Short mmCIF file of C-alpha atoms in Angstrom, two decimals:
data_model
loop_
_atom_site.label_atom_id
_atom_site.label_comp_id
_atom_site.label_asym_id
_atom_site.label_seq_id
_atom_site.Cartn_x
_atom_site.Cartn_y
_atom_site.Cartn_z
CA MET A 1 100.52 -10.71 -98.88
CA ARG A 2 97.89 -11.97 -101.26
CA LYS A 3 96.77 -14.60 -98.71
CA ILE A 4 96.32 -11.94 -96.04
CA ILE A 5 94.17 -9.83 -98.36
CA LEU A 6 92.10 -12.88 -99.34
CA VAL A 7 91.55 -13.96 -95.72
CA SER A 8 90.75 -10.39 -94.67
CA SER A 9 88.26 -10.05 -97.52
CA PHE A 10 86.63 -13.36 -96.60
CA ILE A 11 86.21 -12.33 -92.95
CA ALA A 12 84.90 -8.91 -93.97
CA ILE A 13 82.29 -10.50 -96.22
CA LEU A 14 81.21 -12.88 -93.45
CA THR A 15 80.73 -10.13 -90.90
CA SER A 16 79.61 -7.20 -93.04
CA CYS A 17 76.11 -8.48 -93.77
CA ALA A 18 75.48 -9.40 -90.16
CA SER A 19 73.08 -7.37 -88.11
CA ALA A 20 71.47 -8.29 -84.83
CA PRO A 21 67.75 -9.04 -85.06
CA ASN A 22 65.27 -6.84 -83.21
CA HIS A 23 62.87 -9.62 -82.19
CA PHE A 24 62.90 -13.36 -81.84
CA ILE A 25 59.81 -14.68 -83.64
CA ILE A 26 58.22 -17.86 -82.31
CA ASN A 27 55.35 -19.67 -83.99
CA THR A 28 52.55 -20.50 -81.54
CA ALA A 29 50.12 -22.14 -83.96
CA PRO A 30 50.31 -25.93 -84.30
CA VAL A 31 49.60 -27.62 -87.58
CA ILE A 32 45.87 -28.31 -87.41
CA SER A 33 44.78 -31.51 -89.09
CA HIS A 34 41.12 -31.19 -88.11
CA ASN A 35 38.96 -28.76 -86.23
CA ALA A 36 37.80 -30.60 -83.09
CA PRO A 37 34.77 -29.21 -81.27
CA ILE A 38 35.56 -27.96 -77.78
CA ILE A 39 34.07 -30.28 -75.16
CA LYS A 40 35.24 -28.40 -72.06
CA ASN A 41 36.72 -25.04 -71.01
CA ILE A 42 39.42 -24.70 -68.37
CA GLY A 43 41.00 -21.65 -66.79
CA ILE A 44 44.57 -20.68 -67.61
CA THR A 45 47.10 -18.31 -66.11
CA VAL A 46 50.71 -17.88 -67.16
CA ALA A 47 53.34 -16.09 -65.08
CA ASP A 48 56.91 -15.16 -66.00
CA PRO A 49 58.75 -14.12 -62.83
CA ARG A 50 62.19 -14.14 -64.48
CA ALA A 51 64.14 -10.91 -64.03
CA ARG A 52 64.99 -10.76 -67.75
CA GLN A 53 62.21 -11.96 -70.02
CA ALA A 54 64.31 -12.02 -73.18
CA ILE A 55 64.46 -15.34 -75.01
CA LEU A 56 67.71 -15.07 -77.00
CA ARG A 57 71.05 -14.23 -75.42
CA LEU A 58 73.61 -13.54 -78.14
CA THR A 59 77.27 -13.57 -77.16
CA GLU A 60 79.63 -12.19 -79.77
CA ASP A 61 83.17 -10.96 -79.12
CA GLY A 62 82.57 -11.38 -75.38
CA LYS A 63 79.60 -8.99 -75.42
CA HIS A 64 76.06 -10.05 -74.54
CA SER A 65 72.90 -8.75 -76.15
CA TYR A 66 69.38 -9.86 -75.30
CA ILE A 67 66.51 -10.23 -77.73
CA SER A 68 62.87 -10.65 -76.72
CA SER A 69 60.00 -12.32 -78.51
CA ASN A 70 57.75 -10.25 -80.74
CA ILE A 71 54.98 -10.81 -78.15
CA SER A 72 55.22 -11.18 -74.36
CA THR A 73 56.37 -14.58 -73.14
CA THR A 74 53.21 -15.01 -71.05
CA GLU A 75 50.97 -14.36 -74.06
CA LEU A 76 53.17 -16.60 -76.23
CA VAL A 77 52.82 -19.54 -73.82
CA LYS A 78 49.10 -18.90 -73.26
CA GLN A 79 48.44 -18.91 -77.03
CA GLY A 80 50.63 -21.96 -77.60
CA LEU A 81 49.03 -24.01 -74.84
CA SER A 82 45.53 -22.91 -75.85
CA ASN A 83 46.14 -24.00 -79.45
CA ASN A 84 47.72 -27.28 -78.34
CA PHE A 85 44.99 -28.19 -75.84
CA ARG A 86 42.26 -27.33 -78.35
CA GLN A 87 43.91 -29.55 -80.96
CA GLN A 88 45.05 -32.44 -78.73
CA LEU A 89 42.31 -32.62 -76.10
CA ALA A 90 39.36 -30.60 -77.50
CA ILE A 91 39.72 -28.35 -74.44
CA GLY A 92 39.27 -24.60 -74.69
CA MET A 93 40.82 -22.09 -72.33
CA SER A 94 39.20 -19.10 -70.69
CA PRO A 95 40.14 -16.95 -67.69
CA ASN A 96 37.28 -18.29 -65.51
CA GLY A 97 37.07 -21.96 -66.50
CA GLU A 98 37.33 -24.91 -64.11
CA PRO A 99 39.66 -26.70 -63.48
CA THR A 100 42.50 -24.18 -63.63
CA LEU A 101 45.88 -24.58 -65.28
CA SER A 102 48.64 -22.32 -63.92
CA VAL A 103 51.97 -22.19 -65.72
CA THR A 104 55.08 -20.51 -64.35
CA ILE A 105 57.93 -19.98 -66.79
CA ASP A 106 60.99 -21.04 -64.80
CA LYS A 107 63.44 -20.94 -67.72
CA MET A 108 62.91 -20.06 -71.37
CA ALA A 109 66.19 -19.21 -73.03
CA LEU A 110 68.29 -19.76 -76.10
CA LYS A 111 71.98 -18.96 -75.63
CA LEU A 112 73.88 -18.31 -78.84
CA GLU A 113 77.68 -18.18 -78.77
CA GLN A 114 78.71 -16.66 -82.10
CA GLY A 115 82.35 -17.15 -83.08
CA ILE A 116 84.19 -15.90 -86.13
CA VAL A 117 83.73 -19.09 -88.14
CA SER A 118 81.19 -21.10 -86.12
CA TYR A 119 78.34 -20.90 -83.62
CA GLU A 120 76.89 -22.99 -80.82
CA THR A 121 73.46 -22.81 -79.19
CA GLN A 122 71.92 -24.16 -76.00
CA SER A 123 68.16 -24.05 -75.48
CA LEU A 124 66.42 -24.67 -72.16
CA ILE A 125 62.71 -24.39 -71.38
CA ILE A 126 61.30 -25.30 -67.96
CA PHE A 127 57.65 -24.80 -67.01
CA LYS A 128 56.18 -25.41 -63.58
CA VAL A 129 52.58 -26.47 -64.04
CA ALA A 130 49.86 -26.54 -61.37
CA ILE A 131 46.39 -27.90 -62.09
CA SER A 132 43.64 -27.40 -59.54
CA ASN A 133 40.42 -29.32 -60.11
CA GLY A 134 38.67 -28.20 -56.93
CA ALA A 135 39.41 -31.33 -54.90
CA LYS A 136 43.16 -31.68 -55.52
CA THR A 137 46.11 -29.85 -57.02
CA LEU A 138 48.74 -31.41 -59.25
CA ASN A 139 52.20 -29.79 -59.41
CA LYS A 140 54.60 -30.93 -62.12
CA THR A 141 57.69 -29.60 -63.84
CA PHE A 142 58.19 -30.04 -67.59
CA LYS A 143 61.54 -29.53 -69.30
CA ARG A 144 62.92 -29.53 -72.83
CA GLN A 145 66.45 -28.72 -73.94
CA GLY A 146 68.47 -28.78 -77.10
CA THR A 147 71.83 -27.85 -78.58
CA SER A 148 73.13 -27.14 -82.05
CA LYS A 149 76.38 -26.20 -83.70
CA GLY A 150 77.19 -24.95 -87.13
CA PRO A 151 79.71 -23.29 -89.37
CA LEU A 152 79.86 -19.56 -90.06
CA LYS A 153 77.12 -17.30 -88.72
CA ALA A 154 73.94 -18.60 -87.10
CA ASP A 155 70.77 -18.15 -89.15
CA ILE A 156 68.26 -16.55 -86.77
CA ALA A 157 65.29 -17.87 -88.78
CA VAL A 158 66.56 -21.44 -88.31
CA LEU A 159 67.09 -20.83 -84.58
CA GLU A 160 63.55 -19.42 -84.30
CA SER A 161 62.17 -22.52 -86.00
CA GLU A 162 64.17 -24.89 -83.79
CA PHE A 163 63.09 -23.05 -80.62
CA SER A 164 59.44 -23.07 -81.78
CA THR A 165 59.68 -26.83 -82.33
CA LEU A 166 61.16 -27.32 -78.85
CA LEU A 167 58.35 -25.23 -77.34
CA THR A 168 55.70 -27.22 -79.24
CA GLN A 169 57.25 -30.46 -77.97
CA LEU A 170 56.95 -29.12 -74.42
CA TYR A 171 53.28 -28.22 -75.00
CA ASN A 172 52.76 -31.79 -76.24
CA ASP A 173 54.54 -33.18 -73.16
CA ILE A 174 52.08 -31.28 -70.97
CA SER A 175 48.91 -32.18 -72.91
CA GLU A 176 49.91 -35.85 -73.30
CA ASP A 177 50.91 -36.38 -69.66
CA PRO A 178 48.56 -38.99 -68.08
CA GLN A 179 48.36 -37.14 -64.75
CA VAL A 180 47.55 -33.84 -66.45
CA ARG A 181 44.82 -35.51 -68.50
CA SER A 182 43.41 -37.15 -65.37
CA TYR A 183 43.25 -33.86 -63.45
CA LEU A 184 41.67 -32.02 -66.36
CA THR A 185 38.88 -34.55 -66.91
CA LEU A 186 37.68 -34.88 -63.29
#
């Protein structure tokens, strides 16, 4: 009887402090080591045609809940890419610049399966990028994915940090791609 009370108390403590977050916060600002002067401006557009623009899908006890970012996904990606391109390539972004960079968010999701004593996550981000420099257009797809597992309840702050890191890695993949650099400098 005492074991049952102890186990019940332990489970109650684990679940009593849990509350679903209202927003999924993603950091868009890279760590800036120096302030490079902007040598060129390019145009940028970001589209998110997904039916559900939430980033986090939480599954607990067979029930799904969806949590969005604190800002729109299009603005999040636009800010993140702008910061990354400014830092990595000394390129600024404006609505009317040439050449133009168009990003379509194909997938941008973190699935969290929360169990009683453990959790598992799967992250997937896919961007379709088109760069038009007047003479030619480059179309490329960039993808990043990750998984994690852990005991007890998932810490949303840790998941936010991991997803932000994955997103920053994808921004770096785009800005460091030789074809992208070639199309942007013509």
